[in-house]
Short mmCIF file of C-alpha atoms and ligand atoms in Angstrom, two decimals:
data_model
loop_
_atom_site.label_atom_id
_atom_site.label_comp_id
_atom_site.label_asym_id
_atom_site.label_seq_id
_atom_site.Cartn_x
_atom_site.Cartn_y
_atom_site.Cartn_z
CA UNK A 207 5.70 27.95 1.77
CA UNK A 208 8.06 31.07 1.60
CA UNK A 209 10.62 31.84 -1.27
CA UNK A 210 13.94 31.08 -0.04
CA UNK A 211 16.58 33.82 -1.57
CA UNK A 212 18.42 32.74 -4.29
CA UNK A 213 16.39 29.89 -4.60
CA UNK A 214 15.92 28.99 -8.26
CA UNK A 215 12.44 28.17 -9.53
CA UNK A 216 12.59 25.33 -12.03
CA UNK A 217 10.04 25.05 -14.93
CA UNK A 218 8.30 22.17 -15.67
CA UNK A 219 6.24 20.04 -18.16
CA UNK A 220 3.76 17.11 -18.00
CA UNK A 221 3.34 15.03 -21.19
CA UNK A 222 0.28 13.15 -20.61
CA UNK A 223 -2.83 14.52 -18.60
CA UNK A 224 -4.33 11.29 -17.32
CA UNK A 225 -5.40 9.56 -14.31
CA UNK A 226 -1.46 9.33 -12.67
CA UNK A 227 -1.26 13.04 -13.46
CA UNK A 228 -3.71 14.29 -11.14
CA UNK A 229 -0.97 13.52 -8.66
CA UNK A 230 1.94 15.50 -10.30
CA UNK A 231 -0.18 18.39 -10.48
CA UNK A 232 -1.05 18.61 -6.93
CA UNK A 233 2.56 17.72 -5.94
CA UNK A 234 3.69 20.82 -8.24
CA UNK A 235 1.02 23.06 -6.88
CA UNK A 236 2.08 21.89 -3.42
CA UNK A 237 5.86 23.22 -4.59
CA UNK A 238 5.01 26.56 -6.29
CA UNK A 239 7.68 28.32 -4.75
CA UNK A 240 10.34 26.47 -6.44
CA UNK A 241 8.66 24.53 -9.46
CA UNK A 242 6.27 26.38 -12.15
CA UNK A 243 4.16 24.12 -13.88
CA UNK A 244 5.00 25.84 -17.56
CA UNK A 245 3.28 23.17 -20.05
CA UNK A 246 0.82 20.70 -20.26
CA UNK A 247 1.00 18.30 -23.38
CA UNK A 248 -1.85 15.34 -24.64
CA UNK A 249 -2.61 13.90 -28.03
CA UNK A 250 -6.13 14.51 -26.64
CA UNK A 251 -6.68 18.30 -26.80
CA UNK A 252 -9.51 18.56 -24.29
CA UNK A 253 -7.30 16.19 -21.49
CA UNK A 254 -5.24 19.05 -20.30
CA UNK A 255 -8.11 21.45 -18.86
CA UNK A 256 -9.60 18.10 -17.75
CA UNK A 257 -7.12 17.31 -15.83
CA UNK A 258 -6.97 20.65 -14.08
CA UNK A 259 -10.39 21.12 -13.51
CA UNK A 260 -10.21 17.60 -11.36
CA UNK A 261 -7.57 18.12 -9.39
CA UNK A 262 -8.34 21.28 -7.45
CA UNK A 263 -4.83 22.32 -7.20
CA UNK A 264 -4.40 25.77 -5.55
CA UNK A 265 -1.69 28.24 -3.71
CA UNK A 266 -0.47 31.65 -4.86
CA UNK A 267 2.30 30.88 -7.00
CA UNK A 268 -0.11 27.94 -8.86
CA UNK A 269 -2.70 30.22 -9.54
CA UNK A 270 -0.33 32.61 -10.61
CA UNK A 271 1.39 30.10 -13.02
CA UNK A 272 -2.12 28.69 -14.26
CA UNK A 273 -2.71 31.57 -16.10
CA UNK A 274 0.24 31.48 -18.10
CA UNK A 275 0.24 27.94 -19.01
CA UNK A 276 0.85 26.97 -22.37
CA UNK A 277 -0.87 23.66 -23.98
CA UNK A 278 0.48 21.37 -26.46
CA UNK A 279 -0.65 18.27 -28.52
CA UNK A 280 2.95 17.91 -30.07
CA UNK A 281 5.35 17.24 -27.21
CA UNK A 282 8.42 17.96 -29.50
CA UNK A 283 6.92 21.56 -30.05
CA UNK A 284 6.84 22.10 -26.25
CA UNK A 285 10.16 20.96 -25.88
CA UNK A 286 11.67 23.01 -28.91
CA UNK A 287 9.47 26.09 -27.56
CA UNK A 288 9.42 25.96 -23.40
CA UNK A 289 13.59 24.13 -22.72
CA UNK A 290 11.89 23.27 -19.50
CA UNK A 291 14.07 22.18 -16.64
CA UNK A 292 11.67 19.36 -15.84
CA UNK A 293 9.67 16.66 -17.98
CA UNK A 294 6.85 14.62 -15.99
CA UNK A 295 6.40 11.47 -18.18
CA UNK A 296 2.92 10.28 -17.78
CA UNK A 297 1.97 8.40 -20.67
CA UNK A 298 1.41 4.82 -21.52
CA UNK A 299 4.01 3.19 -20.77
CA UNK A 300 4.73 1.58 -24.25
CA UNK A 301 5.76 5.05 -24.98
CA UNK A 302 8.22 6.14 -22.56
CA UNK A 303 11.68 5.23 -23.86
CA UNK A 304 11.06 7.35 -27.09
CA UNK A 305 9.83 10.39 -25.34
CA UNK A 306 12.22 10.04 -22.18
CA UNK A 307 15.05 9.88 -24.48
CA UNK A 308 13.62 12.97 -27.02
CA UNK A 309 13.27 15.07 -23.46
CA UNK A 310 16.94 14.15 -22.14
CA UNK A 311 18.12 14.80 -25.56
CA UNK A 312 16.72 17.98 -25.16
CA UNK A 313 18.33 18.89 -22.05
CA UNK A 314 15.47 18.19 -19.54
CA UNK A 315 16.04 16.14 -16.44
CA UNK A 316 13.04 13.96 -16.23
CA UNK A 317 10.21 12.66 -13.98
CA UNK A 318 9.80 9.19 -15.13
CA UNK A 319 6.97 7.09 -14.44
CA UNK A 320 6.87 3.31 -13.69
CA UNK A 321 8.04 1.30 -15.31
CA UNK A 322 10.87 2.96 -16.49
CA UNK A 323 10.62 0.98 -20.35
CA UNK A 324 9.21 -2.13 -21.92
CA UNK A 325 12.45 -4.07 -22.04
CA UNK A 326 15.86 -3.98 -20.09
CA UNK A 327 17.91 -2.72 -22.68
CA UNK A 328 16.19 0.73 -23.42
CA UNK A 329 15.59 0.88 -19.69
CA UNK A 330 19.60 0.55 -19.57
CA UNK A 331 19.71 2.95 -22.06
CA UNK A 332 18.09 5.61 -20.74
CA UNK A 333 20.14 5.74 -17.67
CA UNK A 334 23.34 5.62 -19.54
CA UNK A 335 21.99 8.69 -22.01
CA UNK A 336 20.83 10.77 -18.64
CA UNK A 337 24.76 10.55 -17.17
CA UNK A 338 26.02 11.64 -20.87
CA UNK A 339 23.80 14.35 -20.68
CA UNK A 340 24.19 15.23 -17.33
CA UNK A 341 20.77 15.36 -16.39
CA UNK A 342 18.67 13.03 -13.90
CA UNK A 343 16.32 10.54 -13.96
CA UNK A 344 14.08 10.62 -10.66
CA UNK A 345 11.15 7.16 -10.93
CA UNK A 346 7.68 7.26 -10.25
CA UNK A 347 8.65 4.40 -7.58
CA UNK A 348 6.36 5.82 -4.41
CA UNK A 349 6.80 3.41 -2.42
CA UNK A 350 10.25 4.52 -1.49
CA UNK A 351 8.76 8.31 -0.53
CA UNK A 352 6.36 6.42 2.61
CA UNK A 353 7.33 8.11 5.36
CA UNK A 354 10.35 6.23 7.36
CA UNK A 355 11.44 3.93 4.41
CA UNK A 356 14.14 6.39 3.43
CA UNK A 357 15.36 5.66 7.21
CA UNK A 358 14.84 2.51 7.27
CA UNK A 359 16.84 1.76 3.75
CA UNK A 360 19.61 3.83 5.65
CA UNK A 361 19.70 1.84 8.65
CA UNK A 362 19.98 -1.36 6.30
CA UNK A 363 22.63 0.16 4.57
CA UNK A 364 24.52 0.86 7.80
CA UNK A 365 23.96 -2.66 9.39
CA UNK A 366 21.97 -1.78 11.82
CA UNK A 367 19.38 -4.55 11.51
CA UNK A 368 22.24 -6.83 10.57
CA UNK A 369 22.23 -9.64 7.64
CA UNK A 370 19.15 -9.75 5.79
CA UNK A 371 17.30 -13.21 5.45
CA UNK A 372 14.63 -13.36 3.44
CA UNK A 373 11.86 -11.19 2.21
CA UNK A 374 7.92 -11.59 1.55
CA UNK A 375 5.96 -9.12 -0.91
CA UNK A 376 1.98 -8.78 -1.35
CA UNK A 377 0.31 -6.76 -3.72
CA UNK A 378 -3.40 -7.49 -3.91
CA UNK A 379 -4.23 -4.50 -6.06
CA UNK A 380 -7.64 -5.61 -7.60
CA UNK A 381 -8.63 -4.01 -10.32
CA UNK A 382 -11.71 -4.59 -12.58
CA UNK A 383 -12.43 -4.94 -16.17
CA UNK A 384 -13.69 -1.71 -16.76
CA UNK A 385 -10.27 -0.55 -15.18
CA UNK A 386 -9.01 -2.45 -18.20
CA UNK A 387 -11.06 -0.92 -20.92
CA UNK A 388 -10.56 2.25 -20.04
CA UNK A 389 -7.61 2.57 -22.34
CA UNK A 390 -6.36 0.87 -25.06
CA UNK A 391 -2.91 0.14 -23.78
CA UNK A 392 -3.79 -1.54 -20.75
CA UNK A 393 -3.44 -5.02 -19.69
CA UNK A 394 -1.68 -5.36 -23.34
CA UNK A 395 2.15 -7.20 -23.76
CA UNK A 396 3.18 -4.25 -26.19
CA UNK A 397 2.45 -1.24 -23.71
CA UNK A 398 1.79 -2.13 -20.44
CA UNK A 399 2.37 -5.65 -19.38
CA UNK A 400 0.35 -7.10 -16.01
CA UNK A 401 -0.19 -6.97 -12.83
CA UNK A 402 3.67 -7.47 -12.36
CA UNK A 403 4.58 -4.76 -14.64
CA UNK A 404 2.03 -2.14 -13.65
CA UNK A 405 1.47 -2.96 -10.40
CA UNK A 406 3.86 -4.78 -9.01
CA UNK A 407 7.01 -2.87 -10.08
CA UNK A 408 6.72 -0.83 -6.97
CA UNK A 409 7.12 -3.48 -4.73
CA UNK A 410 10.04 -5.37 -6.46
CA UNK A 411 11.60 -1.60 -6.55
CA UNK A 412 10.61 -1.21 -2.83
CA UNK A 413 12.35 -4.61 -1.56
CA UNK A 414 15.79 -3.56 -3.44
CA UNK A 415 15.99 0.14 -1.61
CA UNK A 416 15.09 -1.85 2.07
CA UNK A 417 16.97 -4.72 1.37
CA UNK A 418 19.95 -2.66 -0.14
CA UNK A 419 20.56 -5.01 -2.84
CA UNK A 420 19.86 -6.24 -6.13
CA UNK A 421 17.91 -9.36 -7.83
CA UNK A 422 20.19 -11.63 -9.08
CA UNK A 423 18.22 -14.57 -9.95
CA UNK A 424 14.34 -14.74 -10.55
CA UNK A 425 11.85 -17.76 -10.30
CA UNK A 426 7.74 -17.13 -11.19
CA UNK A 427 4.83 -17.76 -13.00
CA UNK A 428 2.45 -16.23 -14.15
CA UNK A 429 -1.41 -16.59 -15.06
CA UNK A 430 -5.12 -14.53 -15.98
CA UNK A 431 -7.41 -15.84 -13.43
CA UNK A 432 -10.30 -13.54 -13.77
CA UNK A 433 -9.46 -10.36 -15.85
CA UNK A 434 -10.53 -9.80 -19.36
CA UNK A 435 -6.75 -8.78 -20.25
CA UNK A 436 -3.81 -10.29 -22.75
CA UNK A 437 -1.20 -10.24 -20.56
CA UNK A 438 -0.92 -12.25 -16.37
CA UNK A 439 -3.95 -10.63 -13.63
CA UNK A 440 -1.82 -12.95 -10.61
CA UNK A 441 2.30 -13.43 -10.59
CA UNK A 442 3.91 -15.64 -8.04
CA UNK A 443 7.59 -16.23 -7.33
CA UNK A 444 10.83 -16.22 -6.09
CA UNK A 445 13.75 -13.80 -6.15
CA UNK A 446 17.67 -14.35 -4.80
CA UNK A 447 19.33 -11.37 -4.23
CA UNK A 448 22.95 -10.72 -4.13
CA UNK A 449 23.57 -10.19 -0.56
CA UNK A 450 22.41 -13.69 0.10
CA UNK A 451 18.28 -13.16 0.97
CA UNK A 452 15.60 -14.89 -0.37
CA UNK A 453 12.50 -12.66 -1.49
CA UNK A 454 9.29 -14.47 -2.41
CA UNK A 455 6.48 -12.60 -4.20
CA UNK A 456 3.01 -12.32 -5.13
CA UNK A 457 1.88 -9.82 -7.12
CA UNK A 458 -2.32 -9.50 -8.70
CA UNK A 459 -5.37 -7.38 -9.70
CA UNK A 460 -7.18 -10.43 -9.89
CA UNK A 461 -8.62 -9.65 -6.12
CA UNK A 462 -11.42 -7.35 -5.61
CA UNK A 463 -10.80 -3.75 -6.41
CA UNK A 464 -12.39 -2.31 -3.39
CA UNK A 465 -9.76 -3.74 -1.08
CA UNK A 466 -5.74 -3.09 -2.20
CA UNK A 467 -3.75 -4.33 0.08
CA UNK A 468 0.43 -4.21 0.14
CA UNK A 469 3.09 -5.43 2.67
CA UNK A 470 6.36 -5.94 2.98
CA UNK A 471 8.20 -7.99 5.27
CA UNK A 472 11.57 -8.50 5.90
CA UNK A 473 13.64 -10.66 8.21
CA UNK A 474 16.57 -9.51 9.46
CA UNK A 475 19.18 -10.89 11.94
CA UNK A 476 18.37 -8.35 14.24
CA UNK A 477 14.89 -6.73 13.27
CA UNK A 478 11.58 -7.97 11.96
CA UNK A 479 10.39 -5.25 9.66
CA UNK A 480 6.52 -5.09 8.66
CA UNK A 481 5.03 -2.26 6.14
CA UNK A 482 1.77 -2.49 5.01
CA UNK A 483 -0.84 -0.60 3.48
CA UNK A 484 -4.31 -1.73 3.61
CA UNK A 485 -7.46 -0.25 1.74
CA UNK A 486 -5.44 3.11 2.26
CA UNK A 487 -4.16 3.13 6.34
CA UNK A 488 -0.75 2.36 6.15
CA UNK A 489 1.21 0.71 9.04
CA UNK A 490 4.34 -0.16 10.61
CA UNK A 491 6.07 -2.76 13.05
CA UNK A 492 9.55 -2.93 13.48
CA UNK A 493 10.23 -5.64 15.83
CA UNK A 494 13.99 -5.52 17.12
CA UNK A 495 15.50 -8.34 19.46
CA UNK A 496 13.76 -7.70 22.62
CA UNK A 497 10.74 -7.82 20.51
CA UNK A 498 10.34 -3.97 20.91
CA UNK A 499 8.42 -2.00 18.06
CA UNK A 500 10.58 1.14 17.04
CA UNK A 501 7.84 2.21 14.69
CA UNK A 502 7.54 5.16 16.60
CA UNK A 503 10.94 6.12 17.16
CA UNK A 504 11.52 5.98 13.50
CA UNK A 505 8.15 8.13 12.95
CA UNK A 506 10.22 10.44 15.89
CA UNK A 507 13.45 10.67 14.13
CA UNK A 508 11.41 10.92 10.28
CA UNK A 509 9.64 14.45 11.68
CA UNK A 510 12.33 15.69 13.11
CA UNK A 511 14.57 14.83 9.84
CA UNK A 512 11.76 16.22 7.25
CA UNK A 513 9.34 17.77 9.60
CA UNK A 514 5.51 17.28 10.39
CA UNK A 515 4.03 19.44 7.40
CA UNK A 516 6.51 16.78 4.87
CA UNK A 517 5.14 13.87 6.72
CA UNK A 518 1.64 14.80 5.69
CA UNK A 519 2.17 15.96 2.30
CA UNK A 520 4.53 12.55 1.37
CA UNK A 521 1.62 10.43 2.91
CA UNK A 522 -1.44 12.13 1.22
CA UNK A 523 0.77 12.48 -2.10
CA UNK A 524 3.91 10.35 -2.34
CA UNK A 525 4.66 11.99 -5.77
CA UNK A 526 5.27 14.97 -3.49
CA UNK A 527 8.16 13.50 -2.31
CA UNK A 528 9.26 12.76 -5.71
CA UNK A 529 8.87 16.42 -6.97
CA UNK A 530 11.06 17.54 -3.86
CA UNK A 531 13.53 15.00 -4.30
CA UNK A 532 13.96 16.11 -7.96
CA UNK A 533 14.55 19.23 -7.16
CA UNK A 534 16.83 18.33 -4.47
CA UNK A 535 19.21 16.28 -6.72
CA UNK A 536 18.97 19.50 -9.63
CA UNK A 537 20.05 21.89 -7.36
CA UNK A 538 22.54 20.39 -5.36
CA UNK A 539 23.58 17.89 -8.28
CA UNK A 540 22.92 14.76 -6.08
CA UNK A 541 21.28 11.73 -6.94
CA UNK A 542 17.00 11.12 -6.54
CA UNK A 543 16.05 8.78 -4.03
CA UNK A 544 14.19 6.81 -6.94
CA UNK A 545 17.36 7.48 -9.46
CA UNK A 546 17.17 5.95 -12.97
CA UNK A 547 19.51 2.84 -11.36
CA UNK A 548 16.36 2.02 -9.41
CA UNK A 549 14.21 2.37 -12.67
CA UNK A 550 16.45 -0.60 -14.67
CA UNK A 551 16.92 -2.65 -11.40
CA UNK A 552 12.99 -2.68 -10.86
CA UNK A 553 12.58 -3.41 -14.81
CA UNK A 554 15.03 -6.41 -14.69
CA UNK A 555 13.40 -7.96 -12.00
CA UNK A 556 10.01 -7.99 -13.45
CA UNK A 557 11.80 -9.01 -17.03
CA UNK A 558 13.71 -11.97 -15.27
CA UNK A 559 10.52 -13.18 -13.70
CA UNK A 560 8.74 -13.09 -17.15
CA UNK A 561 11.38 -14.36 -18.86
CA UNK A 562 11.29 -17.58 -16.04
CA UNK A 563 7.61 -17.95 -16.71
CA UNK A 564 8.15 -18.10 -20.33
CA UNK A 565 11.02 -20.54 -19.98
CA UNK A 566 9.72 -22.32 -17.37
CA UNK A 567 12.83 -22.19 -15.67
CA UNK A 568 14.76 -20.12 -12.90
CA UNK A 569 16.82 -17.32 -14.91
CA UNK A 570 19.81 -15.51 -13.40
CA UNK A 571 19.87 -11.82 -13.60
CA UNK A 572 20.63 -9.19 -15.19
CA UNK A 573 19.40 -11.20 -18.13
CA UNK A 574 22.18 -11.02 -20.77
CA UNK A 575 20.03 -9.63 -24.18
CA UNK A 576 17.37 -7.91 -24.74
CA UNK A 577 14.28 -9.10 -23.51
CA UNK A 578 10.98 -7.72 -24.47
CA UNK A 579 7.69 -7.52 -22.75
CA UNK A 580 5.92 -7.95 -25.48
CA UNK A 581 7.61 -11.70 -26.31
CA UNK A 582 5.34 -12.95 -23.42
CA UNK A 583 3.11 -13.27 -26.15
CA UNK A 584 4.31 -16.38 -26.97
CA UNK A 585 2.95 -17.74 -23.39
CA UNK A 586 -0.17 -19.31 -23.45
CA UNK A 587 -1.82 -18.14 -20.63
CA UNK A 588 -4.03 -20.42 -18.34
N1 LIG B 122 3.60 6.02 -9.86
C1 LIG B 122 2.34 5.71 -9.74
O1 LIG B 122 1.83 5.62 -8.62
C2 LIG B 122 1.52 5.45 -10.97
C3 LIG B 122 0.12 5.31 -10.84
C4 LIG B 122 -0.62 5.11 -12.00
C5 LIG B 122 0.01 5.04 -13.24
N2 LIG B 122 1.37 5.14 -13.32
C6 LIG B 122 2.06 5.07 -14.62
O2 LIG B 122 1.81 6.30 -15.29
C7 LIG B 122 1.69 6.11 -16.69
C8 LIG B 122 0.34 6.68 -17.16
O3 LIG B 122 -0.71 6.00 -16.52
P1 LIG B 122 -2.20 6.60 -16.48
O4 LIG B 122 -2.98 5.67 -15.66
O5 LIG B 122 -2.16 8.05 -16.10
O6 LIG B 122 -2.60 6.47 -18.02
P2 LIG B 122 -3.82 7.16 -18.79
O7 LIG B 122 -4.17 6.30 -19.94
O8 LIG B 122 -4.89 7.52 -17.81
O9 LIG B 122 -3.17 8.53 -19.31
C9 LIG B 122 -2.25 8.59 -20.36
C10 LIG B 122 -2.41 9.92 -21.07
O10 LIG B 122 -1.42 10.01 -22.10
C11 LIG B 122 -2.02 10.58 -23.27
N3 LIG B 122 -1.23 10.19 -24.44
C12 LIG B 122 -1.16 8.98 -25.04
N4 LIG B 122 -0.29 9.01 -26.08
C13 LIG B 122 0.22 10.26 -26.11
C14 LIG B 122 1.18 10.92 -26.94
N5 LIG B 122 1.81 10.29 -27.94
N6 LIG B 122 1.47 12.21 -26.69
C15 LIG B 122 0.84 12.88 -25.70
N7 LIG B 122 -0.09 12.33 -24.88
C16 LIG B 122 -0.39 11.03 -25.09
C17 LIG B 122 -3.44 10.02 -23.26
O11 LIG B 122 -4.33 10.81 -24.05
C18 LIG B 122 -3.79 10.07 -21.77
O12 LIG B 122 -4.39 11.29 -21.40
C19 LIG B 122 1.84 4.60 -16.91
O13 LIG B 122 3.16 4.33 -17.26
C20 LIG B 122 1.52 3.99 -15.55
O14 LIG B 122 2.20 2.76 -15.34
C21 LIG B 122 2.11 5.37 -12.21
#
């Protein structure tokens, strides 16, 4: 990748070197020419040259940039000593608003990842504080950086595939016990929520950007079937959205970890739209009147828009996409493709449908107070 002239190169910072972060490294690596990985940071001093010796990042400008990296345990000292441009948020989730909010505060724009906060106000909150500060918010949400979604969302948005009907979300995304015990935080009401909350998110984020709307009413339930866990392994329900559509859900990690499987499908007046991504192949059926797939002409028009060598690197590393998009919306001052609107949107959705299984009841949306993951609590799970 050559240096374009006059092309800034923006410095950025990853607080929290775990198992998500292996992916923001190689996406920055991937990127050298216009993002310089400056910092790591990690409560856990000996995560940070972990986390690089597992990744096998390379290219001349990250080699380069490896050897002046700084490491920090304190993340306020490497915001007070590095100003970087970017902050990668990779921590439990529990702990995002704080740190989000000390790093916009700061003047960072920031790389947020899913979900955006524990509760709908601070989620609100943060996107309100990024346009005081001028900065943006781009979401971990990969789903939206698949190759041909972005197309797809603008087609939808252009009524092309005419009035949306309803919509159908899987997420089988097994995930064993020892996936659970590998950290504190996880599986818990106070910092990471379930299977809707971790996993799910993407999915409820996914179906707003293709269905070009928002939730406005949610329906669900929740329950642990088989994980050792305090808070829901399998989530089913239903969504209404404002332009009319129906979306039903479910959402688990309750099904064997050795075979994820997510789809999306959407009926529209005047396509069928399938999306799925199965033990890792992803694939794609868009069905128009005639019953013609245009996968491929939307794979056509998605090289030729991005080109070939983005098409791989978005597939292999969706967080690549992400990176690129960031720097996208800093330089040109435009707005991420997963913007911190997206982040609240997705984090009402899964609140609403908590909030239904709590109450029993179907609650409209957005939900007017604050609403806390960690009240499911209260829930007696079966
Ligand atoms: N977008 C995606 O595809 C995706 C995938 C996986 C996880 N995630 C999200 O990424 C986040 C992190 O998930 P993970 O699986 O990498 O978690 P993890 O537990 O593997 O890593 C978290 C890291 O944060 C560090 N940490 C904890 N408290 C800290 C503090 N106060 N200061 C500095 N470091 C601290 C821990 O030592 C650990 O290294 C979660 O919000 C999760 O939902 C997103």
């Amino acid at each position: 990748m050559s240096q374009e002239i006059n092309q800034p190169r923006l410095n950025a910072a990853i607080i929290g070197c775990g198992r998500v972060s292996i992916k923001h490294i190689r996406a920055i690596a991937k990127l050298g020419d216009r993002i310089r990985l400056c910092a790591l940071v990690d409560n856990n001093p000996d995560a940070p040259s972990h986390l690089l010796s597992s990744c096998k990042a390379g290219g001349k400008y990250f080699k380069a940039d490896k050897a002046t990296l700084k490491t920090y345990i304190d993340y306020k000292e490497m915001l007070s000593a590095e100003k970087p441009d970017i902050v990668a948020i990779a921590l439990p989730s529990g702990l995002h608003y704080q740190i989000a909010k000390d790093c916009l505060m700061a003047g960072a724009n920031i790389l947020l990842e899913k979900p955006m906060t524990m509760s709908n106000k601070t989620s609100r909150e943060l996107y309100e504080l990024a346009q005081e500060q001028g900065k943006k918010i781009a979401m971990g949400h990969i789903y939206r950086y698949f190759p041909i979604v972005s197309l797809l969302a603008e087609d939808m948005g252009n009524g092309v595939f005419g009035k949306v009907g309803h919509g159908s979300v899987v997420v089988r995304w097994g995930h064993g016990d020892d996936y659970y015990s590998q950290a504190a935080w996880r599986g818990t009401w106070k910092s990471d929520g379930g299977a809707l909350m971790n996993q799910t998110v993407h999915a409820l984020d996914l179906m707003c950007y293709l269905m070009q709307s928002e939730a406005v009413s949610a329906n669900g339930t929740i329950a642990r079937r088989f994980r050792n866990m305090e808070a829901e392994d399998t989530a089913m329900g239903v969504f209404h959205f404002a332009n009319g559509a129906l979306c039903q859900v479910e959402g688990t990690t309750a099904t064997l970890p050795n075979d994820h499987e997510a789809s999306f499908f959407i009926n529209a007046e005047k396509a069928n739209i399938r999306i799925g991504l199965h033990k890792g192949k992803p694939s794609y059926s868009i069905t128009n009147t005639k019953g013609k797939n245009l996968a491929f002409r939307y794979l056509r028009r998605y090289i030729k828009q991005y080109g070939f060598s983005h098409l791989i690197s978005v597939a292999k590393n969706p967080h690549f996409g992400i990176y690129k998009d960031l720097y996208q919306a800093i330089t040109t001052n435009s707005n991420p493709i997963a913007d911190g609107r997206s982040g609240y949107l997705a984090v009402d959705m899964v609140l609403g449908f908590y909030r239904s299984a709590l109450k029993k009841n179907e609650v409209e949306l957005p939900l007017p107070n604050e609403f806390k993951v960690e009240e499911m609590a209260k829930l007696e799970l079966r």
